[in-house]
Amino acid sequence: MGKNAEILELRRVYKSFRSKNGGLKVLADISLSVYAGEVIALVGPSGCGKTTLLNIVAGLLDPDQGDVNQKQGLRTAYIFQEPRLLPWKTVEANLSFVQHNFLLPSEAAEVRDNLLQRTGLEPYRNVYPAQLSGGMKQRLEIVRALSIRPQLLLMDEPFKSLDLALKYQLQELIFERHAEEKFAILLITHDPEEAVMQADRIIVLTDKPTNIYREIIIDLPRRERSIKNPELYQKLEEILGFLLKKQQ
């Protein structure tokens, strides 16, 4: 894949947290560039700091050392593991609330209507989150992120609690939008197969203090990928082997 314009750069990022036993070093010397339109998957041992890294990218945490540089005015959306909806606002109002800073009213309404229709949430547009099932709340969380037409979409295992049918439906929606709007995606996954099938680059992280063990390039159109492809299967085995070794 040819590289587009760089929209985000992490340069020698470090992060530690205080603990009862002193300092806990989480990230150590992480450098990473993100380019417009690409999909990057972060994989690594459980608890290695993937969410911490995503939170630094989102501006929710500051690094102890290092630089986070992004394109001016970069429009970033974040899909969390669990829904973080506004309980006092309806389904539609949860969308319009985040849209008003980014889109003109006519465009915002068109995007809202399209996404609500596409995901089966249209009949619930005037309902409050407390009246939705867990799966529908997560569906709304994903729709809300897409509703601002992001340039960078951060995803922290948003399909973790969903059944397979809904997971595949929402993955299809996200990647349809990605194909149309060419936003970059930075996603966390514990599923190496998902990483191989969806990402253009896979960043394999070590255990704490975490840095980058390996970068794997998947230079094959997404629609042509199959685990039966020997090259992809070899890359899947490599990631699995590394993760299993770290669990022993």
JSON list of C-alpha atoms in Angstrom, two decimals:
[
{"chain": "A", "resi": 1, "resn": "MET", "atom": "CA", "xyz": [0.00, 0.00, 0.00]},
{"chain": "A", "resi": 2, "resn": "GLY", "atom": "CA", "xyz": [1.37, 3.41, -0.99]},
{"chain": "A", "resi": 3, "resn": "LYS", "atom": "CA", "xyz": [1.60, 5.86, 1.85]},
{"chain": "A", "resi": 4, "resn": "ASN", "atom": "CA", "xyz": [-0.77, 8.84, 1.96]},
{"chain": "A", "resi": 5, "resn": "ALA", "atom": "CA", "xyz": [-0.25, 11.99, 4.01]},
{"chain": "A", "resi": 6, "resn": "GLU", "atom": "CA", "xyz": [0.83, 11.47, 7.60]},
{"chain": "A", "resi": 7, "resn": "ILE", "atom": "CA", "xyz": [-1.93, 12.52, 10.00]},
{"chain": "A", "resi": 8, "resn": "LEU", "atom": "CA", "xyz": [-0.45, 11.41, 13.33]},
{"chain": "A", "resi": 9, "resn": "GLU", "atom": "CA", "xyz": [3.02, 10.75, 14.70]},
{"chain": "A", "resi": 10, "resn": "LEU", "atom": "CA", "xyz": [4.07, 9.31, 18.05]},
{"chain": "A", "resi": 11, "resn": "ARG", "atom": "CA", "xyz": [7.75, 9.91, 18.72]},
{"chain": "A", "resi": 12, "resn": "ARG", "atom": "CA", "xyz": [9.56, 8.07, 21.53]},
{"chain": "A", "resi": 13, "resn": "VAL", "atom": "CA", "xyz": [6.54, 7.98, 23.85]},
{"chain": "A", "resi": 14, "resn": "TYR", "atom": "CA", "xyz": [6.91, 6.77, 27.44]},
{"chain": "A", "resi": 15, "resn": "LYS", "atom": "CA", "xyz": [4.19, 6.32, 30.07]},
{"chain": "A", "resi": 16, "resn": "SER", "atom": "CA", "xyz": [4.28, 5.10, 33.67]},
{"chain": "A", "resi": 17, "resn": "PHE", "atom": "CA", "xyz": [1.72, 4.94, 36.47]},
{"chain": "A", "resi": 18, "resn": "ARG", "atom": "CA", "xyz": [2.16, 5.03, 40.22]},
{"chain": "A", "resi": 19, "resn": "SER", "atom": "CA", "xyz": [1.51, 1.79, 42.07]},
{"chain": "A", "resi": 20, "resn": "LYS", "atom": "CA", "xyz": [1.83, 0.47, 45.63]},
{"chain": "A", "resi": 21, "resn": "ASN", "atom": "CA", "xyz": [5.20, -0.97, 44.70]},
{"chain": "A", "resi": 22, "resn": "GLY", "atom": "CA", "xyz": [6.45, 2.25, 43.14]},
{"chain": "A", "resi": 23, "resn": "GLY", "atom": "CA", "xyz": [6.24, 3.14, 39.47]},
{"chain": "A", "resi": 24, "resn": "LEU", "atom": "CA", "xyz": [4.71, 0.84, 36.86]},
{"chain": "A", "resi": 25, "resn": "LYS", "atom": "CA", "xyz": [6.36, 1.35, 33.48]},
{"chain": "A", "resi": 26, "resn": "VAL", "atom": "CA", "xyz": [3.73, 0.75, 30.82]},
{"chain": "A", "resi": 27, "resn": "LEU", "atom": "CA", "xyz": [5.00, 2.23, 27.54]},
{"chain": "A", "resi": 28, "resn": "ALA", "atom": "CA", "xyz": [8.67, 2.54, 26.66]},
{"chain": "A", "resi": 29, "resn": "ASP", "atom": "CA", "xyz": [9.96, 4.26, 23.54]},
{"chain": "A", "resi": 30, "resn": "ILE", "atom": "CA", "xyz": [6.93, 3.89, 21.26]},
{"chain": "A", "resi": 31, "resn": "SER", "atom": "CA", "xyz": [7.27, 5.53, 17.84]},
{"chain": "A", "resi": 32, "resn": "LEU", "atom": "CA", "xyz": [4.50, 5.19, 15.28]},
{"chain": "A", "resi": 33, "resn": "SER", "atom": "CA", "xyz": [3.18, 7.10, 12.28]},
{"chain": "A", "resi": 34, "resn": "VAL", "atom": "CA", "xyz": [-0.42, 6.89, 11.04]},
{"chain": "A", "resi": 35, "resn": "TYR", "atom": "CA", "xyz": [-1.28, 7.77, 7.44]},
{"chain": "A", "resi": 36, "resn": "ALA", "atom": "CA", "xyz": [-4.60, 8.87, 5.96]},
{"chain": "A", "resi": 37, "resn": "GLY", "atom": "CA", "xyz": [-6.85, 6.00, 4.97]},
{"chain": "A", "resi": 38, "resn": "GLU", "atom": "CA", "xyz": [-4.85, 3.14, 6.45]},
{"chain": "A", "resi": 39, "resn": "VAL", "atom": "CA", "xyz": [-5.96, 0.54, 9.00]},
{"chain": "A", "resi": 40, "resn": "ILE", "atom": "CA", "xyz": [-3.53, -0.30, 11.81]},
{"chain": "A", "resi": 41, "resn": "ALA", "atom": "CA", "xyz": [-4.17, -3.12, 14.29]},
{"chain": "A", "resi": 42, "resn": "LEU", "atom": "CA", "xyz": [-2.47, -3.16, 17.69]},
{"chain": "A", "resi": 43, "resn": "VAL", "atom": "CA", "xyz": [-1.96, -6.66, 19.08]},
{"chain": "A", "resi": 44, "resn": "GLY", "atom": "CA", "xyz": [-0.03, -7.78, 22.12]},
{"chain": "A", "resi": 45, "resn": "PRO", "atom": "CA", "xyz": [-0.23, -9.62, 25.44]},
{"chain": "A", "resi": 46, "resn": "SER", "atom": "CA", "xyz": [-3.21, -8.83, 27.66]},
{"chain": "A", "resi": 47, "resn": "GLY", "atom": "CA", "xyz": [-2.53, -5.83, 29.88]},
{"chain": "A", "resi": 48, "resn": "CYS", "atom": "CA", "xyz": [0.47, -4.62, 27.89]},
{"chain": "A", "resi": 49, "resn": "GLY", "atom": "CA", "xyz": [-0.83, -1.06, 27.54]},
{"chain": "A", "resi": 50, "resn": "LYS", "atom": "CA", "xyz": [-2.73, -1.03, 24.25]},
{"chain": "A", "resi": 51, "resn": "THR", "atom": "CA", "xyz": [-5.61, 1.00, 25.72]},
{"chain": "A", "resi": 52, "resn": "THR", "atom": "CA", "xyz": [-3.12, 3.37, 27.38]},
{"chain": "A", "resi": 53, "resn": "LEU", "atom": "CA", "xyz": [-1.55, 3.96, 23.97]},
{"chain": "A", "resi": 54, "resn": "LEU", "atom": "CA", "xyz": [-4.95, 4.61, 22.38]},
{"chain": "A", "resi": 55, "resn": "ASN", "atom": "CA", "xyz": [-5.86, 7.02, 25.20]},
{"chain": "A", "resi": 56, "resn": "ILE", "atom": "CA", "xyz": [-2.65, 8.97, 24.56]},
{"chain": "A", "resi": 57, "resn": "VAL", "atom": "CA", "xyz": [-3.51, 9.20, 20.86]},
{"chain": "A", "resi": 58, "resn": "ALA", "atom": "CA", "xyz": [-7.01, 10.43, 21.81]},
{"chain": "A", "resi": 59, "resn": "GLY", "atom": "CA", "xyz": [-5.59, 13.08, 24.14]},
{"chain": "A", "resi": 60, "resn": "LEU", "atom": "CA", "xyz": [-7.17, 11.49, 27.22]},
{"chain": "A", "resi": 61, "resn": "LEU", "atom": "CA", "xyz": [-3.73, 10.86, 28.72]},
{"chain": "A", "resi": 62, "resn": "ASP", "atom": "CA", "xyz": [-0.47, 12.77, 28.40]},
{"chain": "A", "resi": 63, "resn": "PRO", "atom": "CA", "xyz": [2.80, 10.91, 27.83]},
{"chain": "A", "resi": 64, "resn": "ASP", "atom": "CA", "xyz": [5.52, 11.26, 30.46]},
{"chain": "A", "resi": 65, "resn": "GLN", "atom": "CA", "xyz": [8.06, 11.72, 27.69]},
{"chain": "A", "resi": 66, "resn": "GLY", "atom": "CA", "xyz": [7.91, 11.96, 23.93]},
{"chain": "A", "resi": 67, "resn": "ASP", "atom": "CA", "xyz": [5.80, 13.79, 21.41]},
{"chain": "A", "resi": 68, "resn": "VAL", "atom": "CA", "xyz": [2.36, 13.29, 19.91]},
{"chain": "A", "resi": 69, "resn": "ASN", "atom": "CA", "xyz": [1.99, 15.31, 16.72]},
{"chain": "A", "resi": 70, "resn": "GLN", "atom": "CA", "xyz": [-1.16, 15.33, 14.64]},
{"chain": "A", "resi": 71, "resn": "LYS", "atom": "CA", "xyz": [-2.50, 17.05, 11.55]},
{"chain": "A", "resi": 72, "resn": "GLN", "atom": "CA", "xyz": [-4.08, 20.39, 12.44]},
{"chain": "A", "resi": 73, "resn": "GLY", "atom": "CA", "xyz": [-7.81, 20.02, 13.00]},
{"chain": "A", "resi": 74, "resn": "LEU", "atom": "CA", "xyz": [-7.67, 16.22, 12.88]},
{"chain": "A", "resi": 75, "resn": "ARG", "atom": "CA", "xyz": [-11.21, 14.93, 13.48]},
{"chain": "A", "resi": 76, "resn": "THR", "atom": "CA", "xyz": [-10.91, 11.91, 15.78]},
{"chain": "A", "resi": 77, "resn": "ALA", "atom": "CA", "xyz": [-13.63, 9.55, 17.03]},
{"chain": "A", "resi": 78, "resn": "TYR", "atom": "CA", "xyz": [-13.20, 6.88, 19.71]},
{"chain": "A", "resi": 79, "resn": "ILE", "atom": "CA", "xyz": [-15.25, 3.68, 20.06]},
{"chain": "A", "resi": 80, "resn": "PHE", "atom": "CA", "xyz": [-14.78, 2.29, 23.57]},
{"chain": "A", "resi": 81, "resn": "GLN", "atom": "CA", "xyz": [-15.14, -1.31, 24.78]},
{"chain": "A", "resi": 82, "resn": "GLU", "atom": "CA", "xyz": [-18.28, -0.34, 26.68]},
{"chain": "A", "resi": 83, "resn": "PRO", "atom": "CA", "xyz": [-20.84, 2.29, 25.57]},
{"chain": "A", "resi": 84, "resn": "ARG", "atom": "CA", "xyz": [-20.30, 5.78, 26.95]},
{"chain": "A", "resi": 85, "resn": "LEU", "atom": "CA", "xyz": [-23.61, 7.29, 25.96]},
{"chain": "A", "resi": 86, "resn": "LEU", "atom": "CA", "xyz": [-25.32, 10.33, 27.47]},
{"chain": "A", "resi": 87, "resn": "PRO", "atom": "CA", "xyz": [-28.23, 8.80, 29.42]},
{"chain": "A", "resi": 88, "resn": "TRP", "atom": "CA", "xyz": [-30.29, 12.01, 29.49]},
{"chain": "A", "resi": 89, "resn": "LYS", "atom": "CA", "xyz": [-30.29, 12.32, 25.69]},
{"chain": "A", "resi": 90, "resn": "THR", "atom": "CA", "xyz": [-32.25, 10.27, 23.17]},
{"chain": "A", "resi": 91, "resn": "VAL", "atom": "CA", "xyz": [-30.64, 8.07, 20.54]},
{"chain": "A", "resi": 92, "resn": "GLU", "atom": "CA", "xyz": [-30.81, 10.85, 17.95]},
{"chain": "A", "resi": 93, "resn": "ALA", "atom": "CA", "xyz": [-29.69, 13.52, 20.41]},
{"chain": "A", "resi": 94, "resn": "ASN", "atom": "CA", "xyz": [-26.61, 11.44, 21.32]},
{"chain": "A", "resi": 95, "resn": "LEU", "atom": "CA", "xyz": [-25.63, 11.76, 17.66]},
{"chain": "A", "resi": 96, "resn": "SER", "atom": "CA", "xyz": [-26.55, 15.41, 17.08]},
{"chain": "A", "resi": 97, "resn": "PHE", "atom": "CA", "xyz": [-24.71, 16.41, 20.28]},
{"chain": "A", "resi": 98, "resn": "VAL", "atom": "CA", "xyz": [-21.34, 15.26, 18.90]},
{"chain": "A", "resi": 99, "resn": "GLN", "atom": "CA", "xyz": [-22.09, 16.33, 15.32]},
{"chain": "A", "resi": 100, "resn": "HIS", "atom": "CA", "xyz": [-22.76, 20.01, 15.91]},
{"chain": "A", "resi": 101, "resn": "ASN", "atom": "CA", "xyz": [-19.06, 20.90, 16.28]},
{"chain": "A", "resi": 102, "resn": "PHE", "atom": "CA", "xyz": [-18.10, 19.22, 13.01]},
{"chain": "A", "resi": 103, "resn": "LEU", "atom": "CA", "xyz": [-20.92, 19.18, 10.44]},
{"chain": "A", "resi": 104, "resn": "LEU", "atom": "CA", "xyz": [-23.42, 21.65, 9.02]},
{"chain": "A", "resi": 105, "resn": "PRO", "atom": "CA", "xyz": [-26.99, 20.92, 10.21]},
{"chain": "A", "resi": 106, "resn": "SER", "atom": "CA", "xyz": [-28.19, 19.63, 6.82]},
{"chain": "A", "resi": 107, "resn": "GLU", "atom": "CA", "xyz": [-25.20, 17.29, 6.41]},
{"chain": "A", "resi": 108, "resn": "ALA", "atom": "CA", "xyz": [-25.47, 16.12, 10.02]},
{"chain": "A", "resi": 109, "resn": "ALA", "atom": "CA", "xyz": [-29.15, 15.22, 9.59]},
{"chain": "A", "resi": 110, "resn": "GLU", "atom": "CA", "xyz": [-28.44, 13.30, 6.38]},
{"chain": "A", "resi": 111, "resn": "VAL", "atom": "CA", "xyz": [-25.59, 11.33, 8.00]},
{"chain": "A", "resi": 112, "resn": "ARG", "atom": "CA", "xyz": [-27.75, 10.60, 11.07]},
{"chain": "A", "resi": 113, "resn": "ASP", "atom": "CA", "xyz": [-30.69, 9.36, 9.04]},
{"chain": "A", "resi": 114, "resn": "ASN", "atom": "CA", "xyz": [-28.48, 7.14, 6.91]},
{"chain": "A", "resi": 115, "resn": "LEU", "atom": "CA", "xyz": [-26.69, 5.54, 9.86]},
{"chain": "A", "resi": 116, "resn": "LEU", "atom": "CA", "xyz": [-29.84, 5.01, 11.94]},
{"chain": "A", "resi": 117, "resn": "GLN", "atom": "CA", "xyz": [-31.53, 3.37, 8.96]},
{"chain": "A", "resi": 118, "resn": "ARG", "atom": "CA", "xyz": [-28.49, 1.25, 8.10]},
{"chain": "A", "resi": 119, "resn": "THR", "atom": "CA", "xyz": [-28.14, -0.14, 11.64]},
{"chain": "A", "resi": 120, "resn": "GLY", "atom": "CA", "xyz": [-31.82, -0.72, 12.46]},
{"chain": "A", "resi": 121, "resn": "LEU", "atom": "CA", "xyz": [-31.87, 2.07, 15.06]},
{"chain": "A", "resi": 122, "resn": "GLU", "atom": "CA", "xyz": [-34.31, 4.27, 13.13]},
{"chain": "A", "resi": 123, "resn": "PRO", "atom": "CA", "xyz": [-37.40, 3.12, 15.15]},
{"chain": "A", "resi": 124, "resn": "TYR", "atom": "CA", "xyz": [-35.53, 3.99, 18.37]},
{"chain": "A", "resi": 125, "resn": "ARG", "atom": "CA", "xyz": [-34.36, 7.51, 17.49]},
{"chain": "A", "resi": 126, "resn": "ASN", "atom": "CA", "xyz": [-36.52, 9.08, 20.24]},
{"chain": "A", "resi": 127, "resn": "VAL", "atom": "CA", "xyz": [-35.72, 6.42, 22.85]},
{"chain": "A", "resi": 128, "resn": "TYR", "atom": "CA", "xyz": [-33.27, 6.89, 25.75]},
{"chain": "A", "resi": 129, "resn": "PRO", "atom": "CA", "xyz": [-30.21, 4.61, 26.21]},
{"chain": "A", "resi": 130, "resn": "ALA", "atom": "CA", "xyz": [-31.66, 2.98, 29.34]},
{"chain": "A", "resi": 131, "resn": "GLN", "atom": "CA", "xyz": [-34.42, 1.51, 27.16]},
{"chain": "A", "resi": 132, "resn": "LEU", "atom": "CA", "xyz": [-31.95, -0.18, 24.78]},
{"chain": "A", "resi": 133, "resn": "SER", "atom": "CA", "xyz": [-30.40, -3.64, 25.06]},
{"chain": "A", "resi": 134, "resn": "GLY", "atom": "CA", "xyz": [-26.65, -3.97, 25.59]},
{"chain": "A", "resi": 135, "resn": "GLY", "atom": "CA", "xyz": [-26.07, -4.81, 21.92]},
{"chain": "A", "resi": 136, "resn": "MET", "atom": "CA", "xyz": [-28.12, -1.83, 20.77]},
{"chain": "A", "resi": 137, "resn": "LYS", "atom": "CA", "xyz": [-26.20, 0.50, 23.07]},
{"chain": "A", "resi": 138, "resn": "GLN", "atom": "CA", "xyz": [-22.92, -0.65, 21.55]},
{"chain": "A", "resi": 139, "resn": "ARG", "atom": "CA", "xyz": [-24.43, -0.27, 18.08]},
{"chain": "A", "resi": 140, "resn": "LEU", "atom": "CA", "xyz": [-25.30, 3.33, 18.98]},
{"chain": "A", "resi": 141, "resn": "GLU", "atom": "CA", "xyz": [-21.77, 3.88, 20.33]},
{"chain": "A", "resi": 142, "resn": "ILE", "atom": "CA", "xyz": [-20.36, 2.86, 16.93]},
{"chain": "A", "resi": 143, "resn": "VAL", "atom": "CA", "xyz": [-22.91, 4.92, 14.99]},
{"chain": "A", "resi": 144, "resn": "ARG", "atom": "CA", "xyz": [-22.12, 7.96, 17.12]},
{"chain": "A", "resi": 145, "resn": "ALA", "atom": "CA", "xyz": [-18.42, 7.71, 16.26]},
{"chain": "A", "resi": 146, "resn": "LEU", "atom": "CA", "xyz": [-19.16, 7.39, 12.54]},
{"chain": "A", "resi": 147, "resn": "SER", "atom": "CA", "xyz": [-21.69, 10.24, 12.63]},
{"chain": "A", "resi": 148, "resn": "ILE", "atom": "CA", "xyz": [-19.00, 12.95, 12.79]},
{"chain": "A", "resi": 149, "resn": "ARG", "atom": "CA", "xyz": [-17.33, 11.61, 9.61]},
{"chain": "A", "resi": 150, "resn": "PRO", "atom": "CA", "xyz": [-13.98, 11.14, 11.37]},
{"chain": "A", "resi": 151, "resn": "GLN", "atom": "CA", "xyz": [-10.55, 11.34, 9.77]},
{"chain": "A", "resi": 152, "resn": "LEU", "atom": "CA", "xyz": [-9.15, 9.00, 12.44]},
{"chain": "A", "resi": 153, "resn": "LEU", "atom": "CA", "xyz": [-11.25, 6.30, 14.11]},
{"chain": "A", "resi": 154, "resn": "LEU", "atom": "CA", "xyz": [-9.91, 4.73, 17.32]},
{"chain": "A", "resi": 155, "resn": "MET", "atom": "CA", "xyz": [-11.41, 1.35, 18.24]},
{"chain": "A", "resi": 156, "resn": "ASP", "atom": "CA", "xyz": [-10.78, -0.40, 21.57]},
{"chain": "A", "resi": 157, "resn": "GLU", "atom": "CA", "xyz": [-12.27, -3.87, 20.94]},
{"chain": "A", "resi": 158, "resn": "PRO", "atom": "CA", "xyz": [-15.80, -2.51, 20.36]},
{"chain": "A", "resi": 159, "resn": "PHE", "atom": "CA", "xyz": [-17.13, -5.90, 19.21]},
{"chain": "A", "resi": 160, "resn": "LYS", "atom": "CA", "xyz": [-16.02, -7.78, 22.31]},
{"chain": "A", "resi": 161, "resn": "SER", "atom": "CA", "xyz": [-19.47, -8.10, 23.90]},
{"chain": "A", "resi": 162, "resn": "LEU", "atom": "CA", "xyz": [-21.48, -8.59, 20.69]},
{"chain": "A", "resi": 163, "resn": "ASP", "atom": "CA", "xyz": [-22.83, -11.77, 19.14]},
{"chain": "A", "resi": 164, "resn": "LEU", "atom": "CA", "xyz": [-21.19, -12.86, 15.89]},
{"chain": "A", "resi": 165, "resn": "ALA", "atom": "CA", "xyz": [-24.01, -11.76, 13.58]},
{"chain": "A", "resi": 166, "resn": "LEU", "atom": "CA", "xyz": [-24.07, -8.21, 14.97]},
{"chain": "A", "resi": 167, "resn": "LYS", "atom": "CA", "xyz": [-20.26, -8.09, 15.05]},
{"chain": "A", "resi": 168, "resn": "TYR", "atom": "CA", "xyz": [-20.02, -8.90, 11.34]},
{"chain": "A", "resi": 169, "resn": "GLN", "atom": "CA", "xyz": [-22.83, -6.45, 10.50]},
{"chain": "A", "resi": 170, "resn": "LEU", "atom": "CA", "xyz": [-21.09, -3.58, 12.30]},
{"chain": "A", "resi": 171, "resn": "GLN", "atom": "CA", "xyz": [-17.66, -4.49, 10.93]},
{"chain": "A", "resi": 172, "resn": "GLU", "atom": "CA", "xyz": [-19.17, -4.37, 7.45]},
{"chain": "A", "resi": 173, "resn": "LEU", "atom": "CA", "xyz": [-20.68, -0.94, 8.17]},
{"chain": "A", "resi": 174, "resn": "ILE", "atom": "CA", "xyz": [-17.38, 0.46, 9.46]},
{"chain": "A", "resi": 175, "resn": "PHE", "atom": "CA", "xyz": [-15.37, -0.81, 6.52]},
{"chain": "A", "resi": 176, "resn": "GLU", "atom": "CA", "xyz": [-17.99, 0.33, 4.00]},
{"chain": "A", "resi": 177, "resn": "ARG", "atom": "CA", "xyz": [-17.68, 3.83, 5.47]},
{"chain": "A", "resi": 178, "resn": "HIS", "atom": "CA", "xyz": [-13.90, 3.48, 5.53]},
{"chain": "A", "resi": 179, "resn": "ALA", "atom": "CA", "xyz": [-13.88, 2.63, 1.81]},
{"chain": "A", "resi": 180, "resn": "GLU", "atom": "CA", "xyz": [-16.12, 5.61, 1.02]},
{"chain": "A", "resi": 181, "resn": "GLU", "atom": "CA", "xyz": [-14.58, 8.25, 3.29]},
{"chain": "A", "resi": 182, "resn": "LYS", "atom": "CA", "xyz": [-10.94, 7.06, 3.49]},
{"chain": "A", "resi": 183, "resn": "PHE", "atom": "CA", "xyz": [-10.49, 7.70, 7.22]},
{"chain": "A", "resi": 184, "resn": "ALA", "atom": "CA", "xyz": [-7.66, 6.02, 9.11]},
{"chain": "A", "resi": 185, "resn": "ILE", "atom": "CA", "xyz": [-8.43, 3.34, 11.71]},
{"chain": "A", "resi": 186, "resn": "LEU", "atom": "CA", "xyz": [-6.30, 2.46, 14.73]},
{"chain": "A", "resi": 187, "resn": "LEU", "atom": "CA", "xyz": [-7.80, -0.58, 16.41]},
{"chain": "A", "resi": 188, "resn": "ILE", "atom": "CA", "xyz": [-7.02, -2.83, 19.34]},
{"chain": "A", "resi": 189, "resn": "THR", "atom": "CA", "xyz": [-7.76, -6.51, 18.96]},
{"chain": "A", "resi": 190, "resn": "HIS", "atom": "CA", "xyz": [-6.92, -9.73, 20.80]},
{"chain": "A", "resi": 191, "resn": "ASP", "atom": "CA", "xyz": [-7.88, -11.68, 17.69]},
{"chain": "A", "resi": 192, "resn": "PRO", "atom": "CA", "xyz": [-4.89, -12.15, 15.33]},
{"chain": "A", "resi": 193, "resn": "GLU", "atom": "CA", "xyz": [-7.22, -13.38, 12.58]},
{"chain": "A", "resi": 194, "resn": "GLU", "atom": "CA", "xyz": [-9.21, -10.14, 12.75]},
{"chain": "A", "resi": 195, "resn": "ALA", "atom": "CA", "xyz": [-5.93, -8.19, 12.53]},
{"chain": "A", "resi": 196, "resn": "VAL", "atom": "CA", "xyz": [-4.75, -10.14, 9.46]},
{"chain": "A", "resi": 197, "resn": "MET", "atom": "CA", "xyz": [-8.11, -9.85, 7.69]},
{"chain": "A", "resi": 198, "resn": "GLN", "atom": "CA", "xyz": [-8.73, -6.15, 8.39]},
{"chain": "A", "resi": 199, "resn": "ALA", "atom": "CA", "xyz": [-5.43, -4.27, 8.84]},
{"chain": "A", "resi": 200, "resn": "ASP", "atom": "CA", "xyz": [-2.93, -2.82, 6.39]},
{"chain": "A", "resi": 201, "resn": "ARG", "atom": "CA", "xyz": [-0.31, -2.83, 9.15]},
{"chain": "A", "resi": 202, "resn": "ILE", "atom": "CA", "xyz": [-0.18, -4.90, 12.32]},
{"chain": "A", "resi": 203, "resn": "ILE", "atom": "CA", "xyz": [1.84, -3.51, 15.23]},
{"chain": "A", "resi": 204, "resn": "VAL", "atom": "CA", "xyz": [2.86, -6.36, 17.55]},
{"chain": "A", "resi": 205, "resn": "LEU", "atom": "CA", "xyz": [3.60, -5.06, 21.05]},
{"chain": "A", "resi": 206, "resn": "THR", "atom": "CA", "xyz": [5.74, -6.64, 23.77]},
{"chain": "A", "resi": 207, "resn": "ASP", "atom": "CA", "xyz": [4.75, -7.03, 27.40]},
{"chain": "A", "resi": 208, "resn": "LYS", "atom": "CA", "xyz": [5.39, -4.18, 29.86]},
{"chain": "A", "resi": 209, "resn": "PRO", "atom": "CA", "xyz": [7.40, -2.03, 29.65]},
{"chain": "A", "resi": 210, "resn": "THR", "atom": "CA", "xyz": [5.85, -2.10, 26.20]},
{"chain": "A", "resi": 211, "resn": "ASN", "atom": "CA", "xyz": [7.51, -1.27, 22.93]},
{"chain": "A", "resi": 212, "resn": "ILE", "atom": "CA", "xyz": [7.08, -2.41, 19.34]},
{"chain": "A", "resi": 213, "resn": "TYR", "atom": "CA", "xyz": [8.28, -5.97, 18.74]},
{"chain": "A", "resi": 214, "resn": "ARG", "atom": "CA", "xyz": [7.40, -6.17, 15.06]},
{"chain": "A", "resi": 215, "resn": "GLU", "atom": "CA", "xyz": [5.49, -4.40, 12.31]},
{"chain": "A", "resi": 216, "resn": "ILE", "atom": "CA", "xyz": [3.74, -6.68, 9.82]},
{"chain": "A", "resi": 217, "resn": "ILE", "atom": "CA", "xyz": [2.56, -5.32, 6.46]},
{"chain": "A", "resi": 218, "resn": "ILE", "atom": "CA", "xyz": [-0.50, -6.86, 4.78]},
{"chain": "A", "resi": 219, "resn": "ASP", "atom": "CA", "xyz": [-0.17, -5.73, 1.16]},
{"chain": "A", "resi": 220, "resn": "LEU", "atom": "CA", "xyz": [-3.31, -7.36, -0.21]},
{"chain": "A", "resi": 221, "resn": "PRO", "atom": "CA", "xyz": [-6.75, -5.81, -0.89]},
{"chain": "A", "resi": 222, "resn": "ARG", "atom": "CA", "xyz": [-9.17, -6.59, 1.93]},
{"chain": "A", "resi": 223, "resn": "ARG", "atom": "CA", "xyz": [-11.74, -8.20, -0.36]},
{"chain": "A", "resi": 224, "resn": "GLU", "atom": "CA", "xyz": [-9.13, -10.68, -1.64]},
{"chain": "A", "resi": 225, "resn": "ARG", "atom": "CA", "xyz": [-7.96, -11.90, 1.77]},
{"chain": "A", "resi": 226, "resn": "SER", "atom": "CA", "xyz": [-8.47, -15.42, 3.03]},
{"chain": "A", "resi": 227, "resn": "ILE", "atom": "CA", "xyz": [-6.84, -17.35, 5.85]},
{"chain": "A", "resi": 228, "resn": "LYS", "atom": "CA", "xyz": [-6.32, -20.06, 3.24]},
{"chain": "A", "resi": 229, "resn": "ASN", "atom": "CA", "xyz": [-3.81, -17.74, 1.58]},
{"chain": "A", "resi": 230, "resn": "PRO", "atom": "CA", "xyz": [-0.39, -19.21, 2.58]},
{"chain": "A", "resi": 231, "resn": "GLU", "atom": "CA", "xyz": [1.22, -15.80, 3.08]},
{"chain": "A", "resi": 232, "resn": "LEU", "atom": "CA", "xyz": [-1.58, -14.57, 5.37]},
{"chain": "A", "resi": 233, "resn": "TYR", "atom": "CA", "xyz": [-1.68, -17.86, 7.26]},
{"chain": "A", "resi": 234, "resn": "GLN", "atom": "CA", "xyz": [2.07, -17.60, 7.88]},
{"chain": "A", "resi": 235, "resn": "LYS", "atom": "CA", "xyz": [1.64, -14.10, 9.31]},
{"chain": "A", "resi": 236, "resn": "LEU", "atom": "CA", "xyz": [-1.25, -15.29, 11.48]},
{"chain": "A", "resi": 237, "resn": "GLU", "atom": "CA", "xyz": [0.90, -18.14, 12.83]},
{"chain": "A", "resi": 238, "resn": "GLU", "atom": "CA", "xyz": [3.73, -15.74, 13.57]},
{"chain": "A", "resi": 239, "resn": "ILE", "atom": "CA", "xyz": [1.48, -13.47, 15.66]},
{"chain": "A", "resi": 240, "resn": "LEU", "atom": "CA", "xyz": [-0.15, -16.41, 17.44]},
{"chain": "A", "resi": 241, "resn": "GLY", "atom": "CA", "xyz": [3.24, -17.93, 18.20]},
{"chain": "A", "resi": 242, "resn": "PHE", "atom": "CA", "xyz": [4.47, -14.69, 19.76]},
{"chain": "A", "resi": 243, "resn": "LEU", "atom": "CA", "xyz": [1.33, -14.21, 21.88]},
{"chain": "A", "resi": 244, "resn": "LEU", "atom": "CA", "xyz": [1.27, -17.84, 23.07]},
{"chain": "A", "resi": 245, "resn": "LYS", "atom": "CA", "xyz": [4.95, -17.68, 23.99]},
{"chain": "A", "resi": 246, "resn": "LYS", "atom": "CA", "xyz": [4.26, -14.60, 26.14]},
{"chain": "A", "resi": 247, "resn": "GLN", "atom": "CA", "xyz": [1.48, -16.45, 28.00]},
{"chain": "A", "resi": 248, "resn": "GLN", "atom": "CA", "xyz": [3.72, -19.37, 29.01]}
]
